[in-house]
Coordinates of C-alpha atoms in Angstrom, one line a residue:
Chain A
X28 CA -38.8 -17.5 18.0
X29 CA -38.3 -13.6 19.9
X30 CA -34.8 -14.7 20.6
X31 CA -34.0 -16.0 16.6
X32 CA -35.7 -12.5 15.4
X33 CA -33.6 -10.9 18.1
X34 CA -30.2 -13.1 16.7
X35 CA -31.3 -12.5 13.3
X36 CA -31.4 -8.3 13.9
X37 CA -28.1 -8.5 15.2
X38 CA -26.2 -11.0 12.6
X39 CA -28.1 -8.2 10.0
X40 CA -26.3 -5.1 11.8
X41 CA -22.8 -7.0 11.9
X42 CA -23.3 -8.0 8.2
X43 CA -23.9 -4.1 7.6
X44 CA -21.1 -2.9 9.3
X45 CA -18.9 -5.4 7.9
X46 CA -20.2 -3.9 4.5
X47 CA -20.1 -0.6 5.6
X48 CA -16.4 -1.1 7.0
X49 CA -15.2 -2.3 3.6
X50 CA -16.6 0.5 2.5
X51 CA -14.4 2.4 4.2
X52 CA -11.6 1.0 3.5
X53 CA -12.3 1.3 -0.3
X54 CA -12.6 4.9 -0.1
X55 CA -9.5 5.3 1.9
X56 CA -7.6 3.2 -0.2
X57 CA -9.3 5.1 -3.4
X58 CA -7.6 8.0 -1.9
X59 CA -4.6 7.2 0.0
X60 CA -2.8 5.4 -3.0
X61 CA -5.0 5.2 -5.8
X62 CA -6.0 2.0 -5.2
X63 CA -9.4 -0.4 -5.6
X64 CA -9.9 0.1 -9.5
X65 CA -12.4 -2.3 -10.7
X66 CA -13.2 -4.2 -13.8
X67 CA -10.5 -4.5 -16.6
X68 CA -8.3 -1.6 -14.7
X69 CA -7.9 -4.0 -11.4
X70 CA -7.9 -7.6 -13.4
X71 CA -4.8 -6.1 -15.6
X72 CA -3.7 -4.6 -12.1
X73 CA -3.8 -8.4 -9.9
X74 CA -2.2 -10.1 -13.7
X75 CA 1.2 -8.5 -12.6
X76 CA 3.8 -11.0 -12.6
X77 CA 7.6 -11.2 -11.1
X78 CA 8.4 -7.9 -9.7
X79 CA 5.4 -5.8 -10.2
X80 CA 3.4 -8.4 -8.0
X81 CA 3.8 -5.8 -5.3
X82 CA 0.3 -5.2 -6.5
X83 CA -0.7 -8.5 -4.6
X84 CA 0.8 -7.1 -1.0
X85 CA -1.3 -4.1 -1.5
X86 CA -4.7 -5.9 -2.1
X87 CA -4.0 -8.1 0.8
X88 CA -3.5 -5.5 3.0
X89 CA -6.8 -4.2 2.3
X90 CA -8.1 -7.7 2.6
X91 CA -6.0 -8.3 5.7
X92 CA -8.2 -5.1 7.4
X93 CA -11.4 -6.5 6.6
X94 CA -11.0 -9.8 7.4
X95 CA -9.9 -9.1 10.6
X96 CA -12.6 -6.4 11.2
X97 CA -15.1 -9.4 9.7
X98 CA -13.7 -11.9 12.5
X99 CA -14.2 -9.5 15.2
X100 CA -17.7 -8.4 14.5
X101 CA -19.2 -11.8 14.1
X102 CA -17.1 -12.9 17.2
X103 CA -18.9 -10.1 19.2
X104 CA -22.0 -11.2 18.2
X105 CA -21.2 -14.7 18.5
X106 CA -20.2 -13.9 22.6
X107 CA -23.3 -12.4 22.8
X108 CA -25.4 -15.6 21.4
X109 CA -23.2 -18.2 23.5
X110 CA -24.0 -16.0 26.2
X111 CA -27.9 -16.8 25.9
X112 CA -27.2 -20.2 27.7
X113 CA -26.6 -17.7 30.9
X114 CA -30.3 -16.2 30.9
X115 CA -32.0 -19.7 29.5
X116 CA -30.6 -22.7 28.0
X117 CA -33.7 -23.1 25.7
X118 CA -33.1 -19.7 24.3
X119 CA -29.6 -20.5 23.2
X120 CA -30.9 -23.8 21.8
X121 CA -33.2 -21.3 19.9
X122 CA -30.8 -19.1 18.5
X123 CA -28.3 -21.7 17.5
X124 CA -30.8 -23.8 15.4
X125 CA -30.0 -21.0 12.9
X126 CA -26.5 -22.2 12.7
X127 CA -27.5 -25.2 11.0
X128 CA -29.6 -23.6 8.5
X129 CA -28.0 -23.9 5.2
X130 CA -27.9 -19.8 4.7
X131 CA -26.0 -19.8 8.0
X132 CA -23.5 -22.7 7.1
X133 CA -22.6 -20.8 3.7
X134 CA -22.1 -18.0 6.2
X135 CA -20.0 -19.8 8.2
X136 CA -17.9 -21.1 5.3
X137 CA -16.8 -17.4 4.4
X138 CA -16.3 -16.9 8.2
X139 CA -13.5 -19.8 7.5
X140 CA -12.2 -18.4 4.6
X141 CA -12.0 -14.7 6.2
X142 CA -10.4 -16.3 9.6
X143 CA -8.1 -18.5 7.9
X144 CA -6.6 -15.4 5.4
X145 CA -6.4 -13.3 8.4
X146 CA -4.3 -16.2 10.7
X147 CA -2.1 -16.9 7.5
X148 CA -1.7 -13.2 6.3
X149 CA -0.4 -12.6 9.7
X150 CA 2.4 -15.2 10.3
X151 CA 3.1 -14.3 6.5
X152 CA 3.9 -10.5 8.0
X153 CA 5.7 -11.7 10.9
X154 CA 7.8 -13.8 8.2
X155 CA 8.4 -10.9 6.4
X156 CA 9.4 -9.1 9.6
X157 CA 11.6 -11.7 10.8
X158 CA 13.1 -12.5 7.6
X159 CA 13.7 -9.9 5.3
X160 CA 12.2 -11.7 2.4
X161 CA 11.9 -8.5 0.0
X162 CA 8.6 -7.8 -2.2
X163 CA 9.3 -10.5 -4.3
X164 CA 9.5 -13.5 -1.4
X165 CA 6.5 -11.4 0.2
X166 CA 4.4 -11.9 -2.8
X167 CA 5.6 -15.7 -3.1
X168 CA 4.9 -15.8 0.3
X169 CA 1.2 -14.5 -0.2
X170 CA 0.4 -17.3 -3.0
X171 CA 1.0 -19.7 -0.1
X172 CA -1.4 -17.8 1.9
X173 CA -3.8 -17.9 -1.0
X174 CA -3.7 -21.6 -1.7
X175 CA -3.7 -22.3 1.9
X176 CA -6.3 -20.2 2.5
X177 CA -8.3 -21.8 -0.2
X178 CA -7.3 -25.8 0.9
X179 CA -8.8 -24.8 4.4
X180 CA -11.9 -23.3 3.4
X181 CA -12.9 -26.1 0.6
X182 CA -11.5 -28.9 3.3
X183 CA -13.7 -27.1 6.1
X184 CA -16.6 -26.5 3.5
X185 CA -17.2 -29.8 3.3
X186 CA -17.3 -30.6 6.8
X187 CA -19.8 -27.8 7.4
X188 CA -22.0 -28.5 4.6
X189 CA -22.1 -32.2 4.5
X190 CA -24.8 -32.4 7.2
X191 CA -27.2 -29.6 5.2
X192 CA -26.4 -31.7 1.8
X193 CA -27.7 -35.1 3.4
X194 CA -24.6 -36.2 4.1
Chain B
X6 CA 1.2 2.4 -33.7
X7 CA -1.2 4.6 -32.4
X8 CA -2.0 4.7 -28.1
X9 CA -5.1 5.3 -26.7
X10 CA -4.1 7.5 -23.9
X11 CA -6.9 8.6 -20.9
X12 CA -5.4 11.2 -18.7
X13 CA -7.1 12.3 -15.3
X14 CA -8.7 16.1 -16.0
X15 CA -9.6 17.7 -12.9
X16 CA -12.4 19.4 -15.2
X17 CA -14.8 16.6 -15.8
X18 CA -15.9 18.8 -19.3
X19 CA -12.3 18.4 -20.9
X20 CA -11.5 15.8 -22.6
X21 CA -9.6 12.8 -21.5
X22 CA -9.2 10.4 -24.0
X23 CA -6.7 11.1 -26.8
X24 CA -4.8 9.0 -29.8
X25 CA -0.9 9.8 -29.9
X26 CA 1.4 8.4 -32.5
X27 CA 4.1 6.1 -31.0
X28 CA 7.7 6.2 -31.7
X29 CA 10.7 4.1 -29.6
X30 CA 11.5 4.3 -27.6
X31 CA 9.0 6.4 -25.9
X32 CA 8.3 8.0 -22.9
X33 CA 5.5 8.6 -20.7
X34 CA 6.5 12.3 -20.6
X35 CA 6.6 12.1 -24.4
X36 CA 3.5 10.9 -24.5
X37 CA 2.9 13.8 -22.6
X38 CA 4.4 16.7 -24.8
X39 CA 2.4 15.0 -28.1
X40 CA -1.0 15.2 -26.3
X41 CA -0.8 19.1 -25.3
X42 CA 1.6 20.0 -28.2
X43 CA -0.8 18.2 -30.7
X44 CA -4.6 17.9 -28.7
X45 CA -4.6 19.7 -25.6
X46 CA -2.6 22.8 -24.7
X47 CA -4.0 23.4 -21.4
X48 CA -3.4 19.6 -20.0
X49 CA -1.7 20.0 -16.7
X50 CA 1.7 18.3 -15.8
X51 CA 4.9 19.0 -14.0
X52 CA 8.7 18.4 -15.4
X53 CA 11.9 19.4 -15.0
X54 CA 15.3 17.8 -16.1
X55 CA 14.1 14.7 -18.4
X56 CA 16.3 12.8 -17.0
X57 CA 15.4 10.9 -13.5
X58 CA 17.4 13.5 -11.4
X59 CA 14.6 16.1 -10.1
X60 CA 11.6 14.0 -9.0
X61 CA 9.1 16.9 -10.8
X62 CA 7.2 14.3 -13.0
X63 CA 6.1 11.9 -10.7
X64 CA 2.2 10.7 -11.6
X65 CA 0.5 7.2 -11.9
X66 CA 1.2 5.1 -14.8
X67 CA -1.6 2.3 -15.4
X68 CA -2.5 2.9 -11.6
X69 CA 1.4 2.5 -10.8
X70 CA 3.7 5.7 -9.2
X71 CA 6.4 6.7 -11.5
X72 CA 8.6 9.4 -13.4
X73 CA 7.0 10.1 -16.8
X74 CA 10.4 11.2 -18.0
X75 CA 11.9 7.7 -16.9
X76 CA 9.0 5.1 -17.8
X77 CA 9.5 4.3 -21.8
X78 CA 6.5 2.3 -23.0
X79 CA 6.3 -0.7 -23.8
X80 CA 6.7 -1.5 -27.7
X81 CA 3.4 -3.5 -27.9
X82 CA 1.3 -0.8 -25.6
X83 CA -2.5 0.3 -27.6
X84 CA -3.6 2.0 -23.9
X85 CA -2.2 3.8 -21.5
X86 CA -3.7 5.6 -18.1
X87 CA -2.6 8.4 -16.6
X88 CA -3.6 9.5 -12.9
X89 CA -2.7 12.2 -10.6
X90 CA -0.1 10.8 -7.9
X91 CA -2.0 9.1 -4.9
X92 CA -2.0 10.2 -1.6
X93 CA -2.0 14.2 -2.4
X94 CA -4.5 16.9 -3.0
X95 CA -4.9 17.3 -7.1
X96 CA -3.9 21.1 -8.1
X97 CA -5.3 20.2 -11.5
X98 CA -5.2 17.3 -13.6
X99 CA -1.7 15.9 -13.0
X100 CA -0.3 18.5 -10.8
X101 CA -0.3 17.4 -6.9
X102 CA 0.5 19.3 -4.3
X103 CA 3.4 17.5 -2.7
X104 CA 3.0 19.2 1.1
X105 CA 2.1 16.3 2.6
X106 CA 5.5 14.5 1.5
X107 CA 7.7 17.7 2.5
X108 CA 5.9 18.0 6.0
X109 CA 6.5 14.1 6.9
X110 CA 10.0 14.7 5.6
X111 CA 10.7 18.1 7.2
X112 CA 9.8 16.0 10.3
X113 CA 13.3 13.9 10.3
X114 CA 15.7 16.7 10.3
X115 CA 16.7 15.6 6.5
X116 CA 20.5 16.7 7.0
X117 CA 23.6 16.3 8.7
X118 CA 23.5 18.2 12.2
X119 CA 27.0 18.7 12.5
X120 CA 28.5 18.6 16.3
X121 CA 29.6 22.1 17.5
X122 CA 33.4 21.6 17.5
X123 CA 32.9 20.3 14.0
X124 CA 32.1 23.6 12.3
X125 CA 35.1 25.5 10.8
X126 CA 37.4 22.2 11.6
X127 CA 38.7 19.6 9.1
X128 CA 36.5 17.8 6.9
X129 CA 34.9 14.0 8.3
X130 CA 36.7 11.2 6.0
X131 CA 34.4 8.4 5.5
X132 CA 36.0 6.3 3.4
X133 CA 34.2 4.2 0.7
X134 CA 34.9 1.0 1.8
X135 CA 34.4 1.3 5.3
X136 CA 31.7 0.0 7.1
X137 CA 29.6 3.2 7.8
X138 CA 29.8 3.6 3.9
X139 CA 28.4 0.2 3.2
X140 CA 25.5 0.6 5.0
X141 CA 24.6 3.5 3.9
X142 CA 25.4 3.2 0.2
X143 CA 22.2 1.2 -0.8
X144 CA 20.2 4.0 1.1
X145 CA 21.5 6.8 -0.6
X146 CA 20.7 8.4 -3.5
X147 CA 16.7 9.6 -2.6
X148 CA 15.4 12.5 -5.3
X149 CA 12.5 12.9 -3.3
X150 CA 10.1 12.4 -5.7
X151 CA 7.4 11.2 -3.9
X152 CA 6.9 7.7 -5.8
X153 CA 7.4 5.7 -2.6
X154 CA 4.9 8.1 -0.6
X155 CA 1.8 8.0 -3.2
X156 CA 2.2 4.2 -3.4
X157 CA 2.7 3.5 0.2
X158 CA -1.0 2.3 1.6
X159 CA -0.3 4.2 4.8
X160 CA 1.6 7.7 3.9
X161 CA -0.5 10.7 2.6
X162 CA -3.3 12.9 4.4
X163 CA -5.0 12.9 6.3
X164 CA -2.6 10.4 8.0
X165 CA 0.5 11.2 9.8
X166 CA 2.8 8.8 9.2
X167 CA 6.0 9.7 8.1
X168 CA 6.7 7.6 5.0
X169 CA 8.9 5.1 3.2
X170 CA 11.2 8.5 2.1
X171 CA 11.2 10.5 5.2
X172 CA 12.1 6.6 7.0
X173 CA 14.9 6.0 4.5
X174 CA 16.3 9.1 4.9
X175 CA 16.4 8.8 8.7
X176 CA 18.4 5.5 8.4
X177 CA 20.6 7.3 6.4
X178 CA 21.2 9.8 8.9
X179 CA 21.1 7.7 11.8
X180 CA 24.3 5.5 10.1
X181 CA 26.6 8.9 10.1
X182 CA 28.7 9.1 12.3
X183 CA 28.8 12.8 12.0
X184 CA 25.2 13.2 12.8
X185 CA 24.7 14.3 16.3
X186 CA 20.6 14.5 16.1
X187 CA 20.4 10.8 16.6
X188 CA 18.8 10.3 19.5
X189 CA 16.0 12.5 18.3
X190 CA 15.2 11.0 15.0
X191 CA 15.0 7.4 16.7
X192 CA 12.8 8.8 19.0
X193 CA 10.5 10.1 15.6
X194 CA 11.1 6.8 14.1
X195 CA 10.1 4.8 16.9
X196 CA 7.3 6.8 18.1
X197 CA 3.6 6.6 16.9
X198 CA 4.0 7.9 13.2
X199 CA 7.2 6.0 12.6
X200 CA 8.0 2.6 11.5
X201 CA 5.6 0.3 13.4
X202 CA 3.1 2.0 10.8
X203 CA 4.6 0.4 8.0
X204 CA 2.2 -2.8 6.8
X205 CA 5.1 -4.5 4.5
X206 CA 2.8 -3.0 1.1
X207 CA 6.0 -3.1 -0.3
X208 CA 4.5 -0.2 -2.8
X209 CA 7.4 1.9 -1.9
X210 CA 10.1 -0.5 -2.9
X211 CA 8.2 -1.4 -6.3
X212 CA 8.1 2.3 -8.0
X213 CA 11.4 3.7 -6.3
X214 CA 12.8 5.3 -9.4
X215 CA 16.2 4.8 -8.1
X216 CA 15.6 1.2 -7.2
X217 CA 15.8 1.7 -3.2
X218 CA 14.2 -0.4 -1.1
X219 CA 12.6 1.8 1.6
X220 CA 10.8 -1.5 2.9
X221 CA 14.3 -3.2 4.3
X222 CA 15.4 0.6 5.3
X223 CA 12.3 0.4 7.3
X224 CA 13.1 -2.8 8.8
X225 CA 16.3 -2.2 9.5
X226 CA 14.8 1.0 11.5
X227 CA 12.9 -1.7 13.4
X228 CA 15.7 -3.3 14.1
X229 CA 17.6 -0.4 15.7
X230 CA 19.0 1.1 12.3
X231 CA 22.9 0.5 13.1
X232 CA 23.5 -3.2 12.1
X233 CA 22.6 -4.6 8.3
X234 CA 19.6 -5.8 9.5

């Protein structure tokens, strides 16, 4: 019970940092290029088409920051939890009876989704790198991170969830 | 037609939100001249020639970098936002102070550093069709207006790196065969404010008045700056 309390402080600090980094990054972009209008400004900004979808590169920039910073924090902590098996193997089955709380397995599906953007997004950049495919093959480029992205995380959804749903 | 027209005010009391009459084509820098010729004479802005040459005018269009005297609205347009350009400290309302960009391109020695025995001697020939020329040509042209630099994610304080501009400009340089500062500006380029900073926004390429692409400049820095890339 200590050691889920114990789990359950730290998974709270990561998801405030996480929070906290995006934050950041908001603020940064807010001033670096103008960037992060919300509401009607930034769903007439992400509409672009053709050329002007330049836009999209920019947002996943942003989004390629925090995923990655999202990954990293949960994969400290998630070190740390594995690493309960080394002080008492009852302990870790403790703390990862959490994991298969429902909470934790919606959690987990965003952990896919963030994980997943962040491995694509990257082989998209070396693409880019590599290739020479111009704003316009970059943005093409980024829908096929998006829909991948999205196949992955509905397709791996599933597969976390069916246990909680009874399946 | 009449636009509804909200322009950044550095004084939160003034107002911001005015109705101009629309004529076409129109400019954003017309749009300009109606609001402080016909609502607000003390609205802050910069321009110069009206014509795309002098890179004075640069602000955000509907959160996009670009000239005012160059963007003509579209036909169809009821609402239009004006911002300050990114990535620079606001004088007042659409006036920046451009430092930032001049210090990052200050950094790349932004001109021909002739070899000794060159001075007083013939002119270089570079002829157009040679290959020097070609790979400079789609480089060339830069009025330094800062677009690329307030859209890149990466350029403007309190960061260091050097920007899409400054970048371009060095693979221009770098191509001449007259240049004789080479080794130093790869050695800029290549270092930690150079072009391993650049995150492939592609923000640069997208509001380059001129239409240069400072992204593939960039890459072709990467690549060592002397082949096409």
């Amino acid at each position: 019970m200590i050691a889920q309390l114990v789990f359950l402080a730290g998974f709270t600090v990561v998801t405030a940092v996480i929070i906290a980094f995006t934050g950041m990054v908001a603020v940064g972009a807010r001033r670096t290029d103008g960037g992060t209008h919300v509401g009607a400004v930034l769903r007439s900004r992400l509409a672009r088409r053709s050329y002007d979808r330049g836009e999209g590169n920019r947002w996943a920039f942003y989004a390629h920051r925090v995923s990655g910073f999202a990954v990293f924090a949960f994969l400290a902590l998630h070190i740390l939890d594995v690493s309960a098996y080394a002080w008492s193997p009852g302990m870790y089955d403790d703390v990862h009876e959490l994991y298969s709380t429902v909470p934790m397995r919606v959690f987990e599906c965003g952990l896919l989704a963030a994980l997943a953007f962040h491995a694509l997004n990257g082989l998209r950049l070396v693409a880019i790198d590599v290739w020479d495919v111009g704003p316009v093959g970059a943005a093409r480029l980024l829908d096929a991170v998006a829909g991948l992205t999205a196949v992955l995380t509905l397709g791996g959804a599933v597969v976390i969830m069916w246990p909680a749903l009874g399946g | 037609m009449t636009l509804l027209v909200r322009v950044a005010r550095s004084d939160p009391g003034a107002p911001a939100e005015f109705r101009v009459e629309t004529f076409h084509p129109m400019t954003v820098l017309d749009v300009l001249l109606a609001i402080q010729r016909e609502h607000e004479p003390s609205l802050g802005f910069r321009f110069s020639c009206r014509v795309a040459m002098c890179g004075t005018c640069t602000i955000r269009v509907d959160g996009r970098s670009a000239l005012a005297c160059q963007t003509v609205l579209p036909e169809d347009a009821t609402r239009l936002r004006l911002d300050p350009a990114a990535g620079f400290p606001v004088v007042r309302d659409l006036i920046t102070d451009t430092t930032p960009f001049w210090e990052q391109w200050a950094r790349i020695t932004p001109y021909v550093v002739p070899a000794d025995d060159a001075v007083g001697g013939e002119p270089a020939v570079i002829p157009p069709d040679s290959a020097e020329r070609e790979a400079i040509d789609p480089a060339l042209d830069c009025i330094q207006c800062g677009a690329c630099f307030s859209s890149c994610g990466i350029a403007g304080q309190p960061r260091t790196f050097l920007g899409p501009a400054a970048l371009n400009r060095a693979l221009v340089l770098i191509q001449d065969s007259r240049d004789t500062a080479t080794r130093e500006r790869r050695e800029l380029v290549a270092g930690a404010d150079g072009v391993d900073r650049c995150h492939y926004i592609y923000g640069c390429t997208g509001s380059c008045p001129k239409g240069l692409d400072p992204a593939r400049s960039i890459r072709r820095l990467r690549k060592g700056g002397r082949d096409d890339g």
